[in-house]
Amino acid sequence: MLGCSSKEGCIRCGRSFYKAKKLFCPFIKEFNMYKLQLIPLLLAAIGLSACSPQDNHPTPTVASIPAASVAEAPTQVQTVSAPVVLEGSWSDAVPVYYQTPDPGLKRALAILHQGLNDPMMTTPGAKPGPFNNLSVWAAQILATHPDQTMAWCQELRQQHPNNQLILIFQLSGTPDSRKCLGQLDLPPEYQEVLSAPTLTAESFLRLNLAPVTLDIHWASFYATGQPEYVYRIVDYVADNAELLDEKPANPTQQDAEKILTYGAARWSLGSNMKQYPQIKALVEKYTAGWPSERQQALQRALNPPQQ
């Protein structure tokens, strides 16, 4: 299972959720609306509207990309070697990807191919969360192997609807990302998306924590194994444990957002630690030198008293 900040499992359902205290149950519906607003806000910042790939236009038979948008200098494309046959589900492979070396990124491509072909990505009306999070994961891998950009571009655009690839290459921010984006067969209306300023993978650690960006942190860690993505969540959970006790008489929308974000953070951290021994060991090593008071705050957050 690919588990981030969702109760059912991050990229599988693309939702950040936690079991709210009764006081905040009325805010669950309101939070879902906030979450739906937050996704397009985040994606607008990175230059892509929040829609499932199946909602996009069919790939045109004639490329509509202006020639000026394609880099003039030719880049030697690395050919992708024989494909790897993925054993098991892509959603099970993603969280542990970073644990095993992947020369030539053959396993990453096998995971990505299977994920992009999953009915949850292509069925009309599918939630955008799984697609967005898989794209973040793939973008992080490409960002750490920028020399593979055009090889990925060549293979992926031949096998998948080209509008599925925009987010991957926008977020990766490699030297050849713009060239690849210029080679995608897309309707004219996508030119505004392609030309918009965008966040890239190198900036993810500076994002404010929220349910959507928690998923970005977990997907980034699964791709790279970079511990700072987990450390940020651990610090946030430990340093905001007082939110477990806050019961404002008249909670505002901001109160609800803070507490629900905190709940998603501590649930996702606890879930990942239970599912993946490597993450549990990473957290324990990171917190070993903490003052006892801070360690206790983290433990209380991960194991709150039953009410």
mmCIF file of C-alpha atoms in Angstrom:
data_model
loop_
_atom_site.group_PDB
_atom_site.id
_atom_site.type_symbol
_atom_site.label_atom_id
_atom_site.label_comp_id
_atom_site.label_asym_id
_atom_site.label_seq_id
_atom_site.Cartn_x
_atom_site.Cartn_y
_atom_site.Cartn_z
ATOM 1 C CA MET A 1 0.000 0.000 0.000
ATOM 2 C CA LEU A 2 1.189 3.477 -0.833
ATOM 3 C CA GLY A 3 0.501 5.306 2.414
ATOM 4 C CA CYS A 4 1.050 9.012 3.041
ATOM 5 C CA SER A 5 -1.401 11.182 4.922
ATOM 6 C CA SER A 6 -4.540 9.317 3.942
ATOM 7 C CA LYS A 7 -6.325 6.845 6.152
ATOM 8 C CA GLU A 8 -6.708 4.386 3.270
ATOM 9 C CA GLY A 9 -3.245 5.117 1.910
ATOM 10 C CA CYS A 10 -1.983 8.365 0.374
ATOM 11 C CA ILE A 11 -1.572 7.970 -3.354
ATOM 12 C CA ARG A 12 -4.149 5.209 -3.586
ATOM 13 C CA CYS A 13 -6.955 7.500 -2.506
ATOM 14 C CA GLY A 14 -5.271 10.886 -2.691
ATOM 15 C CA ARG A 15 -6.930 12.161 0.477
ATOM 16 C CA SER A 16 -5.564 13.490 3.740
ATOM 17 C CA PHE A 17 -7.840 12.541 6.598
ATOM 18 C CA TYR A 18 -7.768 11.844 10.265
ATOM 19 C CA LYS A 19 -10.177 10.800 12.935
ATOM 20 C CA ALA A 20 -11.292 14.139 14.327
ATOM 21 C CA LYS A 21 -12.451 14.666 17.857
ATOM 22 C CA LYS A 22 -16.182 14.972 18.207
ATOM 23 C CA LEU A 23 -15.826 18.709 18.696
ATOM 24 C CA PHE A 24 -14.526 19.072 15.154
ATOM 25 C CA CYS A 25 -16.776 16.574 13.384
ATOM 26 C CA PRO A 26 -18.915 19.415 11.957
ATOM 27 C CA PHE A 27 -15.786 20.715 10.280
ATOM 28 C CA ILE A 28 -15.025 17.523 8.330
ATOM 29 C CA LYS A 29 -17.373 18.477 5.505
ATOM 30 C CA GLU A 30 -16.071 22.033 5.582
ATOM 31 C CA PHE A 31 -12.493 20.751 5.539
ATOM 32 C CA ASN A 32 -13.208 18.623 2.486
ATOM 33 C CA MET A 33 -14.279 21.813 0.714
ATOM 34 C CA TYR A 34 -11.097 23.527 1.927
ATOM 35 C CA LYS A 35 -9.065 20.608 0.646
ATOM 36 C CA LEU A 36 -10.687 20.826 -2.766
ATOM 37 C CA GLN A 37 -9.829 24.522 -2.795
ATOM 38 C CA LEU A 38 -6.264 23.908 -1.635
ATOM 39 C CA ILE A 39 -5.477 21.461 -4.421
ATOM 40 C CA PRO A 40 -6.219 23.911 -7.251
ATOM 41 C CA LEU A 41 -4.420 26.654 -5.326
ATOM 42 C CA LEU A 42 -1.307 24.510 -5.076
ATOM 43 C CA LEU A 43 -1.539 23.345 -8.652
ATOM 44 C CA ALA A 44 -2.166 26.860 -9.870
ATOM 45 C CA ALA A 45 1.101 27.805 -8.208
ATOM 46 C CA ILE A 46 2.889 25.093 -10.147
ATOM 47 C CA GLY A 47 1.148 25.916 -13.384
ATOM 48 C CA LEU A 48 -1.485 23.203 -13.806
ATOM 49 C CA SER A 49 -5.210 23.321 -13.150
ATOM 50 C CA ALA A 50 -6.608 20.660 -10.826
ATOM 51 C CA CYS A 51 -8.302 18.161 -13.059
ATOM 52 C CA SER A 52 -7.955 14.474 -13.623
ATOM 53 C CA PRO A 53 -6.022 13.569 -16.753
ATOM 54 C CA GLN A 54 -9.086 11.941 -18.232
ATOM 55 C CA ASP A 55 -10.846 15.313 -18.214
ATOM 56 C CA ASN A 56 -8.314 16.739 -20.633
ATOM 57 C CA HIS A 57 -8.690 17.004 -24.368
ATOM 58 C CA PRO A 58 -7.734 14.117 -26.637
ATOM 59 C CA THR A 59 -4.194 14.312 -27.917
ATOM 60 C CA PRO A 60 -4.366 16.024 -31.318
ATOM 61 C CA THR A 61 -3.016 14.243 -34.363
ATOM 62 C CA VAL A 62 -0.979 17.276 -35.389
ATOM 63 C CA ALA A 63 1.297 18.940 -32.813
ATOM 64 C CA SER A 64 0.104 22.403 -31.885
ATOM 65 C CA ILE A 65 3.258 23.480 -30.068
ATOM 66 C CA PRO A 66 4.924 26.556 -31.579
ATOM 67 C CA ALA A 67 8.373 25.798 -32.934
ATOM 68 C CA ALA A 68 9.801 28.644 -30.821
ATOM 69 C CA SER A 69 8.906 26.781 -27.660
ATOM 70 C CA VAL A 70 11.274 23.922 -28.505
ATOM 71 C CA ALA A 71 14.928 24.389 -27.675
ATOM 72 C CA GLU A 72 16.954 24.768 -30.821
ATOM 73 C CA ALA A 73 20.125 23.073 -29.607
ATOM 74 C CA PRO A 74 19.854 19.303 -30.077
ATOM 75 C CA THR A 75 20.260 17.137 -27.009
ATOM 76 C CA GLN A 76 21.536 13.615 -27.258
ATOM 77 C CA VAL A 77 18.780 11.334 -26.019
ATOM 78 C CA GLN A 78 19.805 8.466 -23.808
ATOM 79 C CA THR A 79 18.022 5.378 -24.944
ATOM 80 C CA VAL A 80 16.109 3.468 -22.301
ATOM 81 C CA SER A 81 17.258 -0.119 -22.025
ATOM 82 C CA ALA A 82 14.989 -3.151 -21.967
ATOM 83 C CA PRO A 83 11.982 -2.495 -19.723
ATOM 84 C CA VAL A 84 11.619 -4.062 -16.319
ATOM 85 C CA VAL A 85 8.546 -6.175 -15.620
ATOM 86 C CA LEU A 86 7.136 -4.880 -12.363
ATOM 87 C CA GLU A 87 6.184 -7.545 -9.867
ATOM 88 C CA GLY A 88 3.151 -6.550 -7.834
ATOM 89 C CA SER A 89 1.327 -3.253 -7.716
ATOM 90 C CA TRP A 90 2.831 0.133 -8.509
ATOM 91 C CA SER A 91 1.190 1.514 -5.368
ATOM 92 C CA ASP A 92 3.104 -0.996 -3.242
ATOM 93 C CA ALA A 93 6.349 -0.337 -5.081
ATOM 94 C CA VAL A 94 6.378 3.446 -4.720
ATOM 95 C CA PRO A 95 6.856 3.750 -0.902
ATOM 96 C CA VAL A 96 9.892 1.448 -0.912
ATOM 97 C CA TYR A 97 11.405 2.564 -4.205
ATOM 98 C CA TYR A 98 14.217 4.558 -2.583
ATOM 99 C CA GLN A 99 15.500 1.492 -0.708
ATOM 100 C CA THR A 100 16.890 -0.278 -3.786
ATOM 101 C CA PRO A 101 19.339 1.113 -6.371
ATOM 102 C CA ASP A 102 17.759 1.575 -9.792
ATOM 103 C CA PRO A 103 20.450 1.910 -12.488
ATOM 104 C CA GLY A 104 19.027 3.615 -15.556
ATOM 105 C CA LEU A 105 15.722 4.192 -13.718
ATOM 106 C CA LYS A 106 14.242 1.104 -15.366
ATOM 107 C CA ARG A 107 12.238 0.168 -12.284
ATOM 108 C CA ALA A 108 10.989 3.724 -11.858
ATOM 109 C CA LEU A 109 9.701 3.728 -15.439
ATOM 110 C CA ALA A 110 7.982 0.376 -14.936
ATOM 111 C CA ILE A 111 6.234 1.750 -11.844
ATOM 112 C CA LEU A 112 5.268 4.933 -13.656
ATOM 113 C CA HIS A 113 3.919 3.107 -16.704
ATOM 114 C CA GLN A 114 1.744 0.878 -14.535
ATOM 115 C CA GLY A 115 0.558 3.813 -12.463
ATOM 116 C CA LEU A 116 -0.388 5.973 -15.439
ATOM 117 C CA ASN A 117 -2.303 3.032 -16.912
ATOM 118 C CA ASP A 118 -4.199 2.349 -13.682
ATOM 119 C CA PRO A 119 -7.967 2.776 -14.161
ATOM 120 C CA MET A 120 -7.981 5.202 -11.234
ATOM 121 C CA MET A 121 -5.995 7.537 -13.469
ATOM 122 C CA THR A 122 -8.080 7.098 -16.591
ATOM 123 C CA THR A 123 -11.645 6.496 -15.406
ATOM 124 C CA PRO A 124 -13.853 9.562 -15.977
ATOM 125 C CA GLY A 125 -14.503 11.347 -12.700
ATOM 126 C CA ALA A 126 -11.474 9.861 -10.934
ATOM 127 C CA LYS A 127 -10.049 11.946 -8.100
ATOM 128 C CA PRO A 128 -6.966 13.966 -9.055
ATOM 129 C CA GLY A 129 -5.034 13.135 -5.872
ATOM 130 C CA PRO A 130 -3.495 9.819 -6.985
ATOM 131 C CA PHE A 131 -2.404 11.301 -10.310
ATOM 132 C CA ASN A 132 -0.941 14.411 -8.682
ATOM 133 C CA ASN A 133 0.999 12.448 -6.075
ATOM 134 C CA LEU A 134 2.356 9.916 -8.556
ATOM 135 C CA SER A 135 3.476 12.852 -10.697
ATOM 136 C CA VAL A 136 5.295 14.397 -7.716
ATOM 137 C CA TRP A 137 7.051 11.087 -7.054
ATOM 138 C CA ALA A 138 8.138 10.755 -10.682
ATOM 139 C CA ALA A 139 9.233 14.389 -10.852
ATOM 140 C CA GLN A 140 11.478 13.941 -7.828
ATOM 141 C CA ILE A 141 13.157 10.912 -9.380
ATOM 142 C CA LEU A 142 13.745 12.790 -12.604
ATOM 143 C CA ALA A 143 15.038 15.835 -10.704
ATOM 144 C CA THR A 144 17.749 13.659 -9.144
ATOM 145 C CA HIS A 145 18.623 12.123 -12.529
ATOM 146 C CA PRO A 146 18.307 15.068 -14.921
ATOM 147 C CA ASP A 147 20.342 13.325 -17.625
ATOM 148 C CA GLN A 148 17.371 10.964 -18.122
ATOM 149 C CA THR A 149 14.915 13.732 -18.976
ATOM 150 C CA MET A 150 14.794 13.304 -22.748
ATOM 151 C CA ALA A 151 14.907 9.515 -22.542
ATOM 152 C CA TRP A 152 11.847 9.612 -20.282
ATOM 153 C CA CYS A 153 10.228 12.198 -22.508
ATOM 154 C CA GLN A 154 10.689 10.062 -25.598
ATOM 155 C CA GLU A 155 9.352 6.892 -24.005
ATOM 156 C CA LEU A 156 6.484 8.357 -21.994
ATOM 157 C CA ARG A 157 5.036 10.571 -24.718
ATOM 158 C CA GLN A 158 4.852 7.579 -27.060
ATOM 159 C CA GLN A 159 2.918 5.447 -24.575
ATOM 160 C CA HIS A 160 0.648 7.811 -22.626
ATOM 161 C CA PRO A 161 -1.648 10.757 -23.317
ATOM 162 C CA ASN A 162 0.727 13.667 -23.426
ATOM 163 C CA ASN A 163 -1.382 15.764 -21.064
ATOM 164 C CA GLN A 164 -0.581 13.213 -18.335
ATOM 165 C CA LEU A 165 3.067 14.199 -18.532
ATOM 166 C CA ILE A 166 2.888 17.954 -17.999
ATOM 167 C CA LEU A 167 3.053 17.868 -14.206
ATOM 168 C CA ILE A 168 5.994 15.444 -14.143
ATOM 169 C CA PHE A 169 8.191 17.567 -16.371
ATOM 170 C CA GLN A 170 7.006 20.898 -14.949
ATOM 171 C CA LEU A 171 7.832 19.851 -11.385
ATOM 172 C CA SER A 172 11.126 18.112 -12.153
ATOM 173 C CA GLY A 173 12.694 21.377 -13.285
ATOM 174 C CA THR A 174 15.625 19.751 -15.074
ATOM 175 C CA PRO A 175 17.645 21.597 -17.731
ATOM 176 C CA ASP A 176 15.781 19.680 -20.452
ATOM 177 C CA SER A 177 12.292 19.865 -18.903
ATOM 178 C CA ARG A 178 11.240 22.825 -21.022
ATOM 179 C CA LYS A 179 12.454 21.120 -24.166
ATOM 180 C CA CYS A 180 10.385 18.035 -23.383
ATOM 181 C CA LEU A 181 7.311 20.110 -22.605
ATOM 182 C CA GLY A 182 7.733 21.801 -25.949
ATOM 183 C CA GLN A 183 7.663 18.433 -27.696
ATOM 184 C CA LEU A 184 4.402 17.226 -26.154
ATOM 185 C CA ASP A 185 1.373 17.053 -28.414
ATOM 186 C CA LEU A 186 -1.107 19.287 -26.604
ATOM 187 C CA PRO A 187 -4.114 21.452 -27.475
ATOM 188 C CA PRO A 188 -3.365 25.188 -27.864
ATOM 189 C CA GLU A 189 -4.978 26.093 -24.542
ATOM 190 C CA TYR A 190 -2.142 24.323 -22.726
ATOM 191 C CA GLN A 191 0.351 26.916 -23.896
ATOM 192 C CA GLU A 192 -0.680 29.218 -21.038
ATOM 193 C CA VAL A 193 -0.052 26.380 -18.584
ATOM 194 C CA LEU A 194 3.353 25.657 -20.063
ATOM 195 C CA SER A 195 4.447 29.288 -19.924
ATOM 196 C CA ALA A 196 3.303 29.951 -16.346
ATOM 197 C CA PRO A 197 5.861 30.264 -13.520
ATOM 198 C CA THR A 198 6.113 26.999 -11.642
ATOM 199 C CA LEU A 199 7.453 25.511 -8.462
ATOM 200 C CA THR A 200 9.943 22.708 -8.927
ATOM 201 C CA ALA A 201 11.047 19.747 -6.861
ATOM 202 C CA GLU A 202 13.973 21.632 -5.338
ATOM 203 C CA SER A 203 11.529 23.978 -3.564
ATOM 204 C CA PHE A 204 9.272 21.365 -1.946
ATOM 205 C CA LEU A 205 11.060 21.482 1.399
ATOM 206 C CA ARG A 206 10.091 25.144 1.681
ATOM 207 C CA LEU A 207 6.363 24.544 1.307
ATOM 208 C CA ASN A 208 4.164 25.229 4.320
ATOM 209 C CA LEU A 209 2.744 22.031 5.747
ATOM 210 C CA ALA A 210 -0.887 21.333 4.845
ATOM 211 C CA PRO A 211 -2.700 18.113 3.930
ATOM 212 C CA VAL A 212 -1.767 18.394 0.258
ATOM 213 C CA THR A 213 1.849 19.316 0.946
ATOM 214 C CA LEU A 214 2.127 16.450 3.428
ATOM 215 C CA ASP A 215 1.441 14.129 0.505
ATOM 216 C CA ILE A 216 4.105 15.966 -1.479
ATOM 217 C CA HIS A 217 6.582 15.401 1.357
ATOM 218 C CA TRP A 218 5.857 11.688 1.568
ATOM 219 C CA ALA A 219 5.947 11.181 -2.202
ATOM 220 C CA SER A 220 9.253 13.054 -2.315
ATOM 221 C CA PHE A 221 10.728 10.883 0.416
ATOM 222 C CA TYR A 222 9.552 7.697 -1.288
ATOM 223 C CA ALA A 223 11.324 8.838 -4.450
ATOM 224 C CA THR A 224 14.584 10.073 -2.990
ATOM 225 C CA GLY A 225 14.970 8.723 0.536
ATOM 226 C CA GLN A 226 15.964 12.261 1.550
ATOM 227 C CA PRO A 227 15.292 12.228 5.324
ATOM 228 C CA GLU A 228 14.570 15.962 5.579
ATOM 229 C CA TYR A 229 11.076 15.347 4.187
ATOM 230 C CA VAL A 230 10.309 13.068 7.136
ATOM 231 C CA TYR A 231 12.166 15.255 9.639
ATOM 232 C CA ARG A 232 9.930 18.230 8.805
ATOM 233 C CA ILE A 233 6.827 16.189 9.596
ATOM 234 C CA VAL A 234 8.345 14.787 12.796
ATOM 235 C CA ASP A 235 9.279 18.284 13.978
ATOM 236 C CA TYR A 236 5.826 19.609 13.160
ATOM 237 C CA VAL A 237 4.062 16.813 15.029
ATOM 238 C CA ALA A 238 6.277 17.136 18.107
ATOM 239 C CA ASP A 239 6.223 20.925 18.273
ATOM 240 C CA ASN A 240 2.456 21.301 17.896
ATOM 241 C CA ALA A 241 1.279 18.634 20.319
ATOM 242 C CA GLU A 242 -0.743 21.249 22.185
ATOM 243 C CA LEU A 243 -3.233 21.059 19.330
ATOM 244 C CA LEU A 244 -4.329 17.731 20.815
ATOM 245 C CA ASP A 245 -5.722 19.645 23.775
ATOM 246 C CA GLU A 246 -7.162 22.704 22.065
ATOM 247 C CA LYS A 247 -10.933 22.876 22.248
ATOM 248 C CA PRO A 248 -11.920 26.405 21.262
ATOM 249 C CA ALA A 249 -15.502 27.232 22.141
ATOM 250 C CA ASN A 250 -16.076 28.859 18.763
ATOM 251 C CA PRO A 251 -13.492 27.368 16.418
ATOM 252 C CA THR A 252 -12.775 29.381 13.303
ATOM 253 C CA GLN A 253 -11.991 28.040 9.868
ATOM 254 C CA GLN A 254 -8.329 28.656 10.641
ATOM 255 C CA ASP A 255 -8.643 26.633 13.854
ATOM 256 C CA ALA A 256 -10.186 23.768 11.933
ATOM 257 C CA GLU A 257 -7.527 23.874 9.236
ATOM 258 C CA LYS A 258 -4.709 23.864 11.797
ATOM 259 C CA ILE A 259 -6.121 20.970 13.792
ATOM 260 C CA LEU A 260 -7.055 18.907 10.757
ATOM 261 C CA THR A 261 -3.646 19.490 9.189
ATOM 262 C CA TYR A 262 -2.026 18.452 12.451
ATOM 263 C CA GLY A 263 -4.211 15.369 12.615
ATOM 264 C CA ALA A 264 -3.245 14.409 9.075
ATOM 265 C CA ALA A 265 0.424 14.907 9.913
ATOM 266 C CA ARG A 266 0.446 12.771 13.032
ATOM 267 C CA TRP A 267 -1.721 10.078 11.461
ATOM 268 C CA SER A 268 0.485 9.872 8.369
ATOM 269 C CA LEU A 269 3.652 9.748 10.470
ATOM 270 C CA GLY A 270 2.297 7.031 12.738
ATOM 271 C CA SER A 271 0.953 5.030 9.803
ATOM 272 C CA ASN A 272 4.225 5.155 7.887
ATOM 273 C CA MET A 273 6.201 4.191 10.973
ATOM 274 C CA LYS A 274 3.967 1.158 11.483
ATOM 275 C CA GLN A 275 4.043 0.060 7.853
ATOM 276 C CA TYR A 276 7.704 0.654 7.084
ATOM 277 C CA PRO A 277 10.430 -0.338 9.590
ATOM 278 C CA GLN A 278 12.959 1.850 7.750
ATOM 279 C CA ILE A 279 10.884 4.951 8.456
ATOM 280 C CA LYS A 280 10.410 3.947 12.094
ATOM 281 C CA ALA A 281 14.173 3.489 12.482
ATOM 282 C CA LEU A 282 14.812 6.832 10.775
ATOM 283 C CA VAL A 283 12.485 8.649 13.168
ATOM 284 C CA GLU A 284 13.909 6.930 16.231
ATOM 285 C CA LYS A 285 17.474 7.812 15.234
ATOM 286 C CA TYR A 286 16.509 11.413 14.511
ATOM 287 C CA THR A 287 14.760 11.916 17.838
ATOM 288 C CA ALA A 288 17.215 9.949 19.999
ATOM 289 C CA GLY A 289 19.056 13.070 21.115
ATOM 290 C CA TRP A 290 15.981 15.179 21.780
ATOM 291 C CA PRO A 291 15.181 16.479 25.270
ATOM 292 C CA SER A 292 12.867 14.112 27.099
ATOM 293 C CA GLU A 293 10.042 16.651 27.096
ATOM 294 C CA ARG A 294 10.057 16.887 23.304
ATOM 295 C CA GLN A 295 10.273 13.115 22.933
ATOM 296 C CA GLN A 296 7.272 12.747 25.229
ATOM 297 C CA ALA A 297 5.322 15.283 23.191
ATOM 298 C CA LEU A 298 5.960 13.252 20.039
ATOM 299 C CA GLN A 299 4.963 10.009 21.701
ATOM 300 C CA ARG A 300 1.794 11.569 23.076
ATOM 301 C CA ALA A 301 0.910 12.814 19.613
ATOM 302 C CA LEU A 302 1.500 9.411 18.028
ATOM 303 C CA ASN A 303 -0.290 7.569 20.847
ATOM 304 C CA PRO A 304 -2.973 9.931 22.143
ATOM 305 C CA PRO A 305 -5.067 8.795 25.113
ATOM 306 C CA GLN A 306 -8.336 7.202 24.133
ATOM 307 C CA GLN A 307 -11.394 9.264 24.877
#
